[in-house]
């Protein structure tokens, strides 16, 4: 990922890996952090795999920031590839409701020197209430998932708006890996606003634009209008009821994920986000587009006559 190397399956037999594990275990057993490393959280960490990120940084904070952005980007694509088709779920748990997405970053991130020693006596952690139950997917499902992730990675690498796609993938992860489902909804909405138009545009136009990715766009349009209303209520101090949080977060996922997929894949090879948005602004109804075409052809004819009148033979 740029200047950062991510290794999601590091060898457990290397000196650096063993040193890192020992350093982390020592930190987890430190009485000073006892309140954080509860029994449940330690059990969660035992279930987490280790990812090593190799970076060149000016400080441990800089190293963590660089590694986090790279992780957010790739895990955003991993989750986006898996989240399609999710509709609703109830996750009543003592610790709190689970995030919408299923691939998460564990609550103990450390930075180390090249020899594996901790850079400082501290760590970072994501907003964490535990991870989902482990699921066993068939080899076929895993292959489909991996193929979809690779497709996203390839299309971003060739995208005319590559930087925007990478940022959107990271924002997608941060939104839907958040167990605070009200924040998840709001971050998902901000992501939608960011990829569906400029900040100067009217939101109802952006919702209509997004709905035009579907042949039958009425339901999508209604969902978008509903989400805009809920977002406005939140902005004016009307909190979401706890019973509604999960439903609303999943509706936000259903709304933004299909649009983000098309934003990344860029199936018609548009040259910029603006051109992509202009395409989606075209009317969904065929007769409306034919009327527009007739008007443009009429004006093109006038331009040709104007060129002929002024002796511009190269028109």
PDB file of C-alpha atoms in Angstrom:
ATOM      1  CA  UNK A   1       0.000   0.000   0.000  1.00  0.00           C
ATOM      2  CA  UNK A   2       2.230   2.836  -1.267  1.00  0.00           C
ATOM      3  CA  UNK A   3       5.303   2.938   0.982  1.00  0.00           C
ATOM      4  CA  UNK A   4       3.719   0.609   3.570  1.00  0.00           C
ATOM      5  CA  UNK A   5       3.962  -3.175   3.529  1.00  0.00           C
ATOM      6  CA  UNK A   6       1.132  -5.090   5.210  1.00  0.00           C
ATOM      7  CA  UNK A   7       1.643  -8.744   6.115  1.00  0.00           C
ATOM      8  CA  UNK A   8      -1.596 -10.417   7.220  1.00  0.00           C
ATOM      9  CA  UNK A   9      -0.008 -13.857   7.644  1.00  0.00           C
ATOM     10  CA  UNK A  10       3.463 -13.321   9.152  1.00  0.00           C
ATOM     11  CA  UNK A  11       5.588 -16.329  10.011  1.00  0.00           C
ATOM     12  CA  UNK A  12       5.403 -17.160  13.706  1.00  0.00           C
ATOM     13  CA  UNK A  13       8.929 -18.605  13.647  1.00  0.00           C
ATOM     14  CA  UNK A  14      10.850 -15.370  13.117  1.00  0.00           C
ATOM     15  CA  UNK A  15      12.716 -13.597  15.945  1.00  0.00           C
ATOM     16  CA  UNK A  16      10.865 -10.317  15.342  1.00  0.00           C
ATOM     17  CA  UNK A  17       7.438 -11.996  15.580  1.00  0.00           C
ATOM     18  CA  UNK A  18       8.318 -13.760  18.833  1.00  0.00           C
ATOM     19  CA  UNK A  19       9.706 -10.540  20.319  1.00  0.00           C
ATOM     20  CA  UNK A  20       6.576  -8.606  19.335  1.00  0.00           C
ATOM     21  CA  UNK A  21       4.309 -11.220  20.934  1.00  0.00           C
ATOM     22  CA  UNK A  22       6.316 -11.200  24.173  1.00  0.00           C
ATOM     23  CA  UNK A  23       6.326  -7.405  24.320  1.00  0.00           C
ATOM     24  CA  UNK A  24       2.566  -7.273  23.800  1.00  0.00           C
ATOM     25  CA  UNK A  25       1.924  -9.954  26.426  1.00  0.00           C
ATOM     26  CA  UNK A  26       4.073  -8.053  28.920  1.00  0.00           C
ATOM     27  CA  UNK A  27       2.072  -4.915  28.237  1.00  0.00           C
ATOM     28  CA  UNK A  28      -1.232  -6.761  28.644  1.00  0.00           C
ATOM     29  CA  UNK A  29      -0.087  -8.051  32.047  1.00  0.00           C
ATOM     30  CA  UNK A  30       0.979  -4.617  33.244  1.00  0.00           C
ATOM     31  CA  UNK A  31      -1.102  -3.711  36.363  1.00  0.00           C
ATOM     32  CA  UNK A  32      -1.328  -0.139  35.065  1.00  0.00           C
ATOM     33  CA  UNK A  33      -3.480  -1.367  32.130  1.00  0.00           C
ATOM     34  CA  UNK A  34      -5.540  -3.846  34.144  1.00  0.00           C
ATOM     35  CA  UNK A  35      -8.767  -1.877  33.687  1.00  0.00           C
ATOM     36  CA  UNK A  36      -8.388  -2.028  29.893  1.00  0.00           C
ATOM     37  CA  UNK A  37      -7.220  -5.628  29.449  1.00  0.00           C
ATOM     38  CA  UNK A  38     -10.218  -7.316  31.024  1.00  0.00           C
ATOM     39  CA  UNK A  39     -10.745 -11.063  30.804  1.00  0.00           C
ATOM     40  CA  UNK A  40     -13.255 -10.649  27.979  1.00  0.00           C
ATOM     41  CA  UNK A  41     -10.954  -8.326  26.047  1.00  0.00           C
ATOM     42  CA  UNK A  42      -8.006 -10.687  26.437  1.00  0.00           C
ATOM     43  CA  UNK A  43     -10.195 -13.506  25.126  1.00  0.00           C
ATOM     44  CA  UNK A  44     -11.105 -11.301  22.159  1.00  0.00           C
ATOM     45  CA  UNK A  45      -7.429 -10.637  21.472  1.00  0.00           C
ATOM     46  CA  UNK A  46      -6.681 -14.369  21.526  1.00  0.00           C
ATOM     47  CA  UNK A  47      -9.125 -14.735  18.632  1.00  0.00           C
ATOM     48  CA  UNK A  48      -7.502 -11.950  16.610  1.00  0.00           C
ATOM     49  CA  UNK A  49      -4.828 -12.660  14.033  1.00  0.00           C
ATOM     50  CA  UNK A  50      -1.674 -10.538  13.900  1.00  0.00           C
ATOM     51  CA  UNK A  51      -0.972  -8.170  11.014  1.00  0.00           C
ATOM     52  CA  UNK A  52       2.475  -6.596  10.703  1.00  0.00           C
ATOM     53  CA  UNK A  53       2.795  -3.205   8.999  1.00  0.00           C
ATOM     54  CA  UNK A  54       6.291  -2.121   7.948  1.00  0.00           C
ATOM     55  CA  UNK A  55       6.717   1.662   7.776  1.00  0.00           C
ATOM     56  CA  UNK A  56       9.386   4.365   7.869  1.00  0.00           C
ATOM     57  CA  UNK A  57       8.238   7.006  10.317  1.00  0.00           C
ATOM     58  CA  UNK A  58       9.365  10.049  12.280  1.00  0.00           C
ATOM     59  CA  UNK A  59       7.766   8.859  15.531  1.00  0.00           C
ATOM     60  CA  UNK A  60       5.615   6.085  16.949  1.00  0.00           C
ATOM     61  CA  UNK A  61       2.526   8.281  16.427  1.00  0.00           C
ATOM     62  CA  UNK A  62       3.464   8.827  12.779  1.00  0.00           C
ATOM     63  CA  UNK A  63       4.030   5.075  12.327  1.00  0.00           C
ATOM     64  CA  UNK A  64       0.619   4.269  13.780  1.00  0.00           C
ATOM     65  CA  UNK A  65      -1.111   6.870  11.635  1.00  0.00           C
ATOM     66  CA  UNK A  66       0.482   5.588   8.435  1.00  0.00           C
ATOM     67  CA  UNK A  67      -0.265   1.952   9.253  1.00  0.00           C
ATOM     68  CA  UNK A  68      -3.846   2.733  10.292  1.00  0.00           C
ATOM     69  CA  UNK A  69      -4.679   4.535   7.044  1.00  0.00           C
ATOM     70  CA  UNK A  70      -3.302   1.632   4.989  1.00  0.00           C
ATOM     71  CA  UNK A  71      -5.275  -0.870   7.084  1.00  0.00           C
ATOM     72  CA  UNK A  72      -8.464   1.195   6.877  1.00  0.00           C
ATOM     73  CA  UNK A  73      -8.148   1.356   3.109  1.00  0.00           C
ATOM     74  CA  UNK A  74      -7.637  -2.346   2.445  1.00  0.00           C
ATOM     75  CA  UNK A  75     -10.069  -3.528   5.129  1.00  0.00           C
ATOM     76  CA  UNK A  76     -12.629  -1.077   3.784  1.00  0.00           C
ATOM     77  CA  UNK A  77     -12.441  -2.921   0.466  1.00  0.00           C
ATOM     78  CA  UNK A  78     -12.494  -6.298   2.235  1.00  0.00           C
ATOM     79  CA  UNK A  79     -15.684  -5.341   4.071  1.00  0.00           C
ATOM     80  CA  UNK A  80     -17.269  -3.700   1.033  1.00  0.00           C
ATOM     81  CA  UNK A  81     -16.756  -6.952  -0.881  1.00  0.00           C
ATOM     82  CA  UNK A  82     -18.532  -8.892   1.883  1.00  0.00           C
ATOM     83  CA  UNK A  83     -21.265  -6.449   2.897  1.00  0.00           C
ATOM     84  CA  UNK A  84     -23.330  -6.572  -0.287  1.00  0.00           C
ATOM     85  CA  UNK A  85     -26.804  -7.925   0.403  1.00  0.00           C
ATOM     86  CA  UNK A  86     -26.753  -7.269   4.152  1.00  0.00           C
ATOM     87  CA  UNK A  87     -30.167  -6.046   5.244  1.00  0.00           C
ATOM     88  CA  UNK A  88     -30.817  -6.292   8.963  1.00  0.00           C
ATOM     89  CA  UNK A  89     -29.546  -7.976  12.094  1.00  0.00           C
ATOM     90  CA  UNK A  90     -30.243  -7.916  15.810  1.00  0.00           C
ATOM     91  CA  UNK A  91     -27.162  -8.139  18.027  1.00  0.00           C
ATOM     92  CA  UNK A  92     -28.423  -7.766  21.577  1.00  0.00           C
ATOM     93  CA  UNK A  93     -25.317  -8.183  23.712  1.00  0.00           C
ATOM     94  CA  UNK A  94     -24.260  -7.069  27.181  1.00  0.00           C
ATOM     95  CA  UNK A  95     -21.119  -5.357  25.856  1.00  0.00           C
ATOM     96  CA  UNK A  96     -23.023  -3.460  23.176  1.00  0.00           C
ATOM     97  CA  UNK A  97     -24.227  -3.889  19.613  1.00  0.00           C
ATOM     98  CA  UNK A  98     -21.778  -5.155  17.029  1.00  0.00           C
ATOM     99  CA  UNK A  99     -20.612  -2.998  14.118  1.00  0.00           C
ATOM    100  CA  UNK A 100     -22.302  -3.484  10.750  1.00  0.00           C
ATOM    101  CA  UNK A 101     -19.153  -4.841   9.041  1.00  0.00           C
ATOM    102  CA  UNK A 102     -17.564  -8.090  10.151  1.00  0.00           C
ATOM    103  CA  UNK A 103     -13.807  -7.606   9.595  1.00  0.00           C
ATOM    104  CA  UNK A 104     -12.457  -5.436  12.397  1.00  0.00           C
ATOM    105  CA  UNK A 105      -9.195  -4.215  13.905  1.00  0.00           C
ATOM    106  CA  UNK A 106      -8.569  -5.536  17.421  1.00  0.00           C
ATOM    107  CA  UNK A 107      -8.302  -3.289  20.484  1.00  0.00           C
ATOM    108  CA  UNK A 108      -4.532  -3.481  20.913  1.00  0.00           C
ATOM    109  CA  UNK A 109      -2.287  -1.849  18.308  1.00  0.00           C
ATOM    110  CA  UNK A 110       1.396  -1.415  19.147  1.00  0.00           C
ATOM    111  CA  UNK A 111       4.416   0.060  17.386  1.00  0.00           C
ATOM    112  CA  UNK A 112       7.831  -1.625  17.464  1.00  0.00           C
ATOM    113  CA  UNK A 113      11.386  -1.041  16.360  1.00  0.00           C
ATOM    114  CA  UNK A 114      13.015  -3.271  13.762  1.00  0.00           C
ATOM    115  CA  UNK A 115      14.155  -5.665  16.481  1.00  0.00           C
ATOM    116  CA  UNK A 116      10.562  -6.085  17.736  1.00  0.00           C
ATOM    117  CA  UNK A 117      10.920  -4.026  20.925  1.00  0.00           C
ATOM    118  CA  UNK A 118       8.095  -1.609  21.774  1.00  0.00           C
ATOM    119  CA  UNK A 119       8.754   1.972  20.706  1.00  0.00           C
ATOM    120  CA  UNK A 120       7.129   3.276  23.921  1.00  0.00           C
ATOM    121  CA  UNK A 121       4.996   2.167  26.826  1.00  0.00           C
ATOM    122  CA  UNK A 122       1.654   2.752  25.173  1.00  0.00           C
ATOM    123  CA  UNK A 123      -0.724   1.479  22.515  1.00  0.00           C
ATOM    124  CA  UNK A 124      -3.741   2.417  20.390  1.00  0.00           C
ATOM    125  CA  UNK A 125      -7.148   0.807  20.260  1.00  0.00           C
ATOM    126  CA  UNK A 126     -10.236   0.984  18.075  1.00  0.00           C
ATOM    127  CA  UNK A 127     -13.730   1.496  19.461  1.00  0.00           C
ATOM    128  CA  UNK A 128     -14.364  -2.117  20.487  1.00  0.00           C
ATOM    129  CA  UNK A 129     -17.211  -4.131  22.008  1.00  0.00           C
ATOM    130  CA  UNK A 130     -15.979  -7.498  20.798  1.00  0.00           C
ATOM    131  CA  UNK A 131     -15.930  -9.216  17.454  1.00  0.00           C
ATOM    132  CA  UNK A 132     -18.618 -11.244  15.690  1.00  0.00           C
ATOM    133  CA  UNK A 133     -18.812 -15.004  15.990  1.00  0.00           C
ATOM    134  CA  UNK A 134     -16.392 -16.748  13.684  1.00  0.00           C
ATOM    135  CA  UNK A 135     -18.010 -18.086  10.542  1.00  0.00           C
ATOM    136  CA  UNK A 136     -16.742 -20.891   8.359  1.00  0.00           C
ATOM    137  CA  UNK A 137     -17.164 -20.030   4.706  1.00  0.00           C
ATOM    138  CA  UNK A 138     -16.946 -22.573   1.912  1.00  0.00           C
ATOM    139  CA  UNK A 139     -13.888 -22.491  -0.327  1.00  0.00           C
ATOM    140  CA  UNK A 140     -16.134 -21.243  -3.140  1.00  0.00           C
ATOM    141  CA  UNK A 141     -17.473 -18.337  -1.070  1.00  0.00           C
ATOM    142  CA  UNK A 142     -13.964 -17.413   0.085  1.00  0.00           C
ATOM    143  CA  UNK A 143     -12.719 -17.445  -3.515  1.00  0.00           C
ATOM    144  CA  UNK A 144     -15.593 -15.190  -4.607  1.00  0.00           C
ATOM    145  CA  UNK A 145     -14.869 -12.786  -1.767  1.00  0.00           C
ATOM    146  CA  UNK A 146     -11.151 -12.658  -2.569  1.00  0.00           C
ATOM    147  CA  UNK A 147     -11.857 -12.172  -6.279  1.00  0.00           C
ATOM    148  CA  UNK A 148     -14.133  -9.231  -5.512  1.00  0.00           C
ATOM    149  CA  UNK A 149     -11.523  -7.585  -3.275  1.00  0.00           C
ATOM    150  CA  UNK A 150      -8.876  -7.994  -5.971  1.00  0.00           C
ATOM    151  CA  UNK A 151     -11.237  -6.430  -8.508  1.00  0.00           C
ATOM    152  CA  UNK A 152     -11.654  -3.374  -6.283  1.00  0.00           C
ATOM    153  CA  UNK A 153      -7.880  -3.095  -5.765  1.00  0.00           C
ATOM    154  CA  UNK A 154      -7.200  -3.350  -9.510  1.00  0.00           C
ATOM    155  CA  UNK A 155      -9.833  -0.790 -10.475  1.00  0.00           C
ATOM    156  CA  UNK A 156      -8.593   1.692  -7.881  1.00  0.00           C
ATOM    157  CA  UNK A 157      -5.020   1.330  -9.152  1.00  0.00           C
ATOM    158  CA  UNK A 158      -6.223   2.412 -12.628  1.00  0.00           C
ATOM    159  CA  UNK A 159      -8.828   4.938 -11.538  1.00  0.00           C
ATOM    160  CA  UNK A 160      -8.581   8.569 -12.753  1.00  0.00           C
ATOM    161  CA  UNK A 161      -9.706   9.515  -9.241  1.00  0.00           C
ATOM    162  CA  UNK A 162      -7.561   6.979  -7.403  1.00  0.00           C
ATOM    163  CA  UNK A 163      -6.908   9.205  -4.382  1.00  0.00           C
ATOM    164  CA  UNK A 164     -10.638   9.764  -3.859  1.00  0.00           C
ATOM    165  CA  UNK A 165     -11.342   6.017  -4.080  1.00  0.00           C
ATOM    166  CA  UNK A 166      -8.657   5.186  -1.533  1.00  0.00           C
ATOM    167  CA  UNK A 167     -10.009   7.823   0.837  1.00  0.00           C
ATOM    168  CA  UNK A 168     -13.574   6.541   0.363  1.00  0.00           C
ATOM    169  CA  UNK A 169     -12.515   2.959   1.125  1.00  0.00           C
ATOM    170  CA  UNK A 170     -10.846   4.084   4.366  1.00  0.00           C
ATOM    171  CA  UNK A 171     -13.901   6.124   5.340  1.00  0.00           C
ATOM    172  CA  UNK A 172     -16.148   3.151   4.615  1.00  0.00           C
ATOM    173  CA  UNK A 173     -14.149   1.026   7.050  1.00  0.00           C
ATOM    174  CA  UNK A 174     -14.169   3.673   9.770  1.00  0.00           C
ATOM    175  CA  UNK A 175     -17.932   4.166   9.384  1.00  0.00           C
ATOM    176  CA  UNK A 176     -19.139   0.586   9.402  1.00  0.00           C
ATOM    177  CA  UNK A 177     -16.586  -0.938  11.784  1.00  0.00           C
ATOM    178  CA  UNK A 178     -17.853   1.403  14.520  1.00  0.00           C
ATOM    179  CA  UNK A 179     -19.967  -0.227  17.271  1.00  0.00           C
ATOM    180  CA  UNK A 180     -21.502   3.171  18.065  1.00  0.00           C
ATOM    181  CA  UNK A 181     -24.267   2.766  15.486  1.00  0.00           C
ATOM    182  CA  UNK A 182     -25.391   6.385  15.634  1.00  0.00           C
ATOM    183  CA  UNK A 183     -21.852   7.475  14.738  1.00  0.00           C
ATOM    184  CA  UNK A 184     -21.766   4.701  12.129  1.00  0.00           C
ATOM    185  CA  UNK A 185     -24.892   6.122  10.490  1.00  0.00           C
ATOM    186  CA  UNK A 186     -23.517   9.677  10.512  1.00  0.00           C
ATOM    187  CA  UNK A 187     -20.111   8.643   9.126  1.00  0.00           C
ATOM    188  CA  UNK A 188     -21.846   6.599   6.432  1.00  0.00           C
ATOM    189  CA  UNK A 189     -23.909   9.657   5.510  1.00  0.00           C
ATOM    190  CA  UNK A 190     -20.799  11.855   5.316  1.00  0.00           C
ATOM    191  CA  UNK A 191     -19.192   9.255   3.048  1.00  0.00           C
ATOM    192  CA  UNK A 192     -22.265   9.363   0.792  1.00  0.00           C
ATOM    193  CA  UNK A 193     -22.150  13.167   0.613  1.00  0.00           C
ATOM    194  CA  UNK A 194     -18.441  12.999  -0.248  1.00  0.00           C
ATOM    195  CA  UNK A 195     -18.747  10.551  -3.162  1.00  0.00           C
ATOM    196  CA  UNK A 196     -22.039  11.761  -4.645  1.00  0.00           C
ATOM    197  CA  UNK A 197     -21.214  15.410  -5.338  1.00  0.00           C
ATOM    198  CA  UNK A 198     -19.503  18.591  -4.253  1.00  0.00           C
ATOM    199  CA  UNK A 199     -20.269  20.256  -0.933  1.00  0.00           C
ATOM    200  CA  UNK A 200     -22.119  23.053  -2.747  1.00  0.00           C
ATOM    201  CA  UNK A 201     -24.849  20.788  -4.142  1.00  0.00           C
ATOM    202  CA  UNK A 202     -28.377  20.285  -2.830  1.00  0.00           C
ATOM    203  CA  UNK A 203     -28.694  16.969  -1.007  1.00  0.00           C
ATOM    204  CA  UNK A 204     -31.966  16.012  -2.740  1.00  0.00           C
ATOM    205  CA  UNK A 205     -30.124  16.232  -6.067  1.00  0.00           C
ATOM    206  CA  UNK A 206     -27.392  13.945  -4.732  1.00  0.00           C
ATOM    207  CA  UNK A 207     -29.995  11.432  -3.538  1.00  0.00           C
ATOM    208  CA  UNK A 208     -31.691  11.445  -6.948  1.00  0.00           C
ATOM    209  CA  UNK A 209     -28.288  11.047  -8.593  1.00  0.00           C
ATOM    210  CA  UNK A 210     -27.466   8.027  -6.412  1.00  0.00           C
ATOM    211  CA  UNK A 211     -30.865   6.434  -7.047  1.00  0.00           C
ATOM    212  CA  UNK A 212     -30.175   6.480 -10.784  1.00  0.00           C
ATOM    213  CA  UNK A 213     -27.642   3.667 -10.436  1.00  0.00           C
ATOM    214  CA  UNK A 214     -30.688   1.356 -10.354  1.00  0.00           C
ATOM    215  CA  UNK A 215     -33.069   0.671 -13.240  1.00  0.00           C
ATOM    216  CA  UNK A 216     -35.938   0.760 -10.747  1.00  0.00           C
ATOM    217  CA  UNK A 217     -34.916   3.673  -8.556  1.00  0.00           C
ATOM    218  CA  UNK A 218     -38.086   4.500  -6.581  1.00  0.00           C
ATOM    219  CA  UNK A 219     -37.329   2.414  -3.473  1.00  0.00           C
ATOM    220  CA  UNK A 220     -33.728   3.612  -3.335  1.00  0.00           C
ATOM    221  CA  UNK A 221     -34.932   7.206  -3.657  1.00  0.00           C
ATOM    222  CA  UNK A 222     -37.377   6.765  -0.757  1.00  0.00           C
ATOM    223  CA  UNK A 223     -34.644   5.235   1.453  1.00  0.00           C
ATOM    224  CA  UNK A 224     -32.339   8.150   0.652  1.00  0.00           C
ATOM    225  CA  UNK A 225     -35.003  10.706   1.539  1.00  0.00           C
ATOM    226  CA  UNK A 226     -35.740   8.874   4.794  1.00  0.00           C
ATOM    227  CA  UNK A 227     -32.048   8.801   5.739  1.00  0.00           C
ATOM    228  CA  UNK A 228     -31.689  12.511   4.936  1.00  0.00           C
ATOM    229  CA  UNK A 229     -34.608  13.255   7.262  1.00  0.00           C
ATOM    230  CA  UNK A 230     -33.086  11.175  10.078  1.00  0.00           C
ATOM    231  CA  UNK A 231     -29.731  12.865   9.592  1.00  0.00           C
ATOM    232  CA  UNK A 232     -31.366  16.304   9.816  1.00  0.00           C
ATOM    233  CA  UNK A 233     -33.200  15.289  12.996  1.00  0.00           C
ATOM    234  CA  UNK A 234     -29.888  14.220  14.534  1.00  0.00           C
ATOM    235  CA  UNK A 235     -28.302  17.510  13.509  1.00  0.00           C
ATOM    236  CA  UNK A 236     -31.067  19.302  15.448  1.00  0.00           C
ATOM    237  CA  UNK A 237     -30.568  17.282  18.619  1.00  0.00           C
ATOM    238  CA  UNK A 238     -33.102  14.481  18.135  1.00  0.00           C
ATOM    239  CA  UNK A 239     -31.191  11.347  19.159  1.00  0.00           C
ATOM    240  CA  UNK A 240     -31.869   7.969  17.555  1.00  0.00           C
ATOM    241  CA  UNK A 241     -33.751   5.553  19.792  1.00  0.00           C
ATOM    242  CA  UNK A 242     -31.581   2.621  20.850  1.00  0.00           C
ATOM    243  CA  UNK A 243     -34.022   0.185  19.225  1.00  0.00           C
ATOM    244  CA  UNK A 244     -33.681   2.013  15.894  1.00  0.00           C
ATOM    245  CA  UNK A 245     -29.884   2.340  15.793  1.00  0.00           C
ATOM    246  CA  UNK A 246     -29.173  -1.005  14.174  1.00  0.00           C
ATOM    247  CA  UNK A 247     -31.938  -0.719  11.575  1.00  0.00           C
ATOM    248  CA  UNK A 248     -30.810   2.775  10.603  1.00  0.00           C
ATOM    249  CA  UNK A 249     -27.135   1.774  10.364  1.00  0.00           C
ATOM    250  CA  UNK A 250     -28.022  -1.116   8.051  1.00  0.00           C
ATOM    251  CA  UNK A 251     -30.222   1.152   5.922  1.00  0.00           C
ATOM    252  CA  UNK A 252     -27.252   3.483   5.582  1.00  0.00           C
ATOM    253  CA  UNK A 253     -25.118   0.543   4.467  1.00  0.00           C
ATOM    254  CA  UNK A 254     -27.740  -0.514   1.885  1.00  0.00           C
ATOM    255  CA  UNK A 255     -27.815   3.046   0.589  1.00  0.00           C
ATOM    256  CA  UNK A 256     -24.126   3.911   0.347  1.00  0.00           C
ATOM    257  CA  UNK A 257     -22.474   0.545  -0.485  1.00  0.00           C
ATOM    258  CA  UNK A 258     -23.966   0.033  -4.001  1.00  0.00           C
ATOM    259  CA  UNK A 259     -23.081   3.593  -4.912  1.00  0.00           C
ATOM    260  CA  UNK A 260     -19.506   3.241  -3.612  1.00  0.00           C
ATOM    261  CA  UNK A 261     -19.059   0.012  -5.598  1.00  0.00           C
ATOM    262  CA  UNK A 262     -19.962   1.812  -8.839  1.00  0.00           C
ATOM    263  CA  UNK A 263     -17.860   4.807  -7.847  1.00  0.00           C
ATOM    264  CA  UNK A 264     -14.823   2.517  -7.520  1.00  0.00           C
ATOM    265  CA  UNK A 265     -15.479   0.227 -10.504  1.00  0.00           C
ATOM    266  CA  UNK A 266     -16.196   3.135 -12.908  1.00  0.00           C
ATOM    267  CA  UNK A 267     -17.690   0.759 -15.469  1.00  0.00           C
ATOM    268  CA  UNK A 268     -17.984   3.394 -18.238  1.00  0.00           C
ATOM    269  CA  UNK A 269     -14.440   4.730 -17.722  1.00  0.00           C
ATOM    270  CA  UNK A 270     -15.428   8.279 -16.847  1.00  0.00           C
ATOM    271  CA  UNK A 271     -12.536  10.730 -16.633  1.00  0.00           C
ATOM    272  CA  UNK A 272     -13.518  12.323 -13.311  1.00  0.00           C
ATOM    273  CA  UNK A 273     -16.071  12.115 -10.507  1.00  0.00           C
ATOM    274  CA  UNK A 274     -17.784  15.169 -12.016  1.00  0.00           C
ATOM    275  CA  UNK A 275     -18.356  13.313 -15.294  1.00  0.00           C
ATOM    276  CA  UNK A 276     -19.645  10.288 -13.337  1.00  0.00           C
ATOM    277  CA  UNK A 277     -22.106  12.549 -11.485  1.00  0.00           C
ATOM    278  CA  UNK A 278     -23.208  14.258 -14.715  1.00  0.00           C
ATOM    279  CA  UNK A 279     -23.964  10.835 -16.179  1.00  0.00           C
ATOM    280  CA  UNK A 280     -26.117   9.962 -13.168  1.00  0.00           C
ATOM    281  CA  UNK A 281     -27.921  13.301 -13.413  1.00  0.00           C
ATOM    282  CA  UNK A 282     -29.380  12.274 -16.772  1.00  0.00           C
ATOM    283  CA  UNK A 283     -33.093  11.387 -16.586  1.00  0.00           C
ATOM    284  CA  UNK A 284     -33.972   7.770 -15.857  1.00  0.00           C
ATOM    285  CA  UNK A 285     -36.877   7.857 -18.311  1.00  0.00           C
ATOM    286  CA  UNK A 286     -36.014   7.179 -21.966  1.00  0.00           C
ATOM    287  CA  UNK A 287     -38.453   9.739 -23.410  1.00  0.00           C
ATOM    288  CA  UNK A 288     -36.866  12.475 -21.302  1.00  0.00           C
ATOM    289  CA  UNK A 289     -33.404  11.582 -22.613  1.00  0.00           C
ATOM    290  CA  UNK A 290     -34.699  11.544 -26.206  1.00  0.00           C
ATOM    291  CA  UNK A 291     -36.098  15.058 -25.709  1.00  0.00           C
ATOM    292  CA  UNK A 292     -32.719  16.216 -24.405  1.00  0.00           C
ATOM    293  CA  UNK A 293     -30.970  14.605 -27.363  1.00  0.00           C
ATOM    294  CA  UNK A 294     -33.275  16.336 -29.850  1.00  0.00           C
ATOM    295  CA  UNK A 295     -32.575  19.705 -28.225  1.00  0.00           C
ATOM    296  CA  UNK A 296     -28.795  19.139 -28.305  1.00  0.00           C
ATOM    297  CA  UNK A 297     -28.937  18.035 -31.954  1.00  0.00           C
ATOM    298  CA  UNK A 298     -30.948  21.178 -32.812  1.00  0.00           C
ATOM    299  CA  UNK A 299     -28.377  23.402 -31.100  1.00  0.00           C
ATOM    300  CA  UNK A 300     -25.502  21.506 -32.782  1.00  0.00           C
ATOM    301  CA  UNK A 301     -27.160  22.261 -36.127  1.00  0.00           C
ATOM    302  CA  UNK A 302     -27.272  25.963 -35.230  1.00  0.00           C
ATOM    303  CA  UNK A 303     -23.564  25.889 -34.304  1.00  0.00           C
ATOM    304  CA  UNK A 304     -22.763  24.329 -37.687  1.00  0.00           C
ATOM    305  CA  UNK A 305     -24.706  27.074 -39.484  1.00  0.00           C
ATOM    306  CA  UNK A 306     -22.934  29.747 -37.423  1.00  0.00           C
ATOM    307  CA  UNK A 307     -19.557  28.291 -38.438  1.00  0.00           C
ATOM    308  CA  UNK A 308     -20.618  28.208 -42.086  1.00  0.00           C
ATOM    309  CA  UNK A 309     -21.847  31.824 -41.871  1.00  0.00           C
ATOM    310  CA  UNK A 310     -18.464  32.964 -40.551  1.00  0.00           C
ATOM    311  CA  UNK A 311     -16.500  30.975 -43.121  1.00  0.00           C
ATOM    312  CA  UNK A 312     -15.005  28.551 -40.634  1.00  0.00           C
ATOM    313  CA  UNK A 313     -14.344  25.605 -42.922  1.00  0.00           C
ATOM    314  CA  UNK A 314     -12.612  23.533 -40.250  1.00  0.00           C
ATOM    315  CA  UNK A 315     -15.818  23.136 -38.140  1.00  0.00           C
TER     316      UNK A 315
END
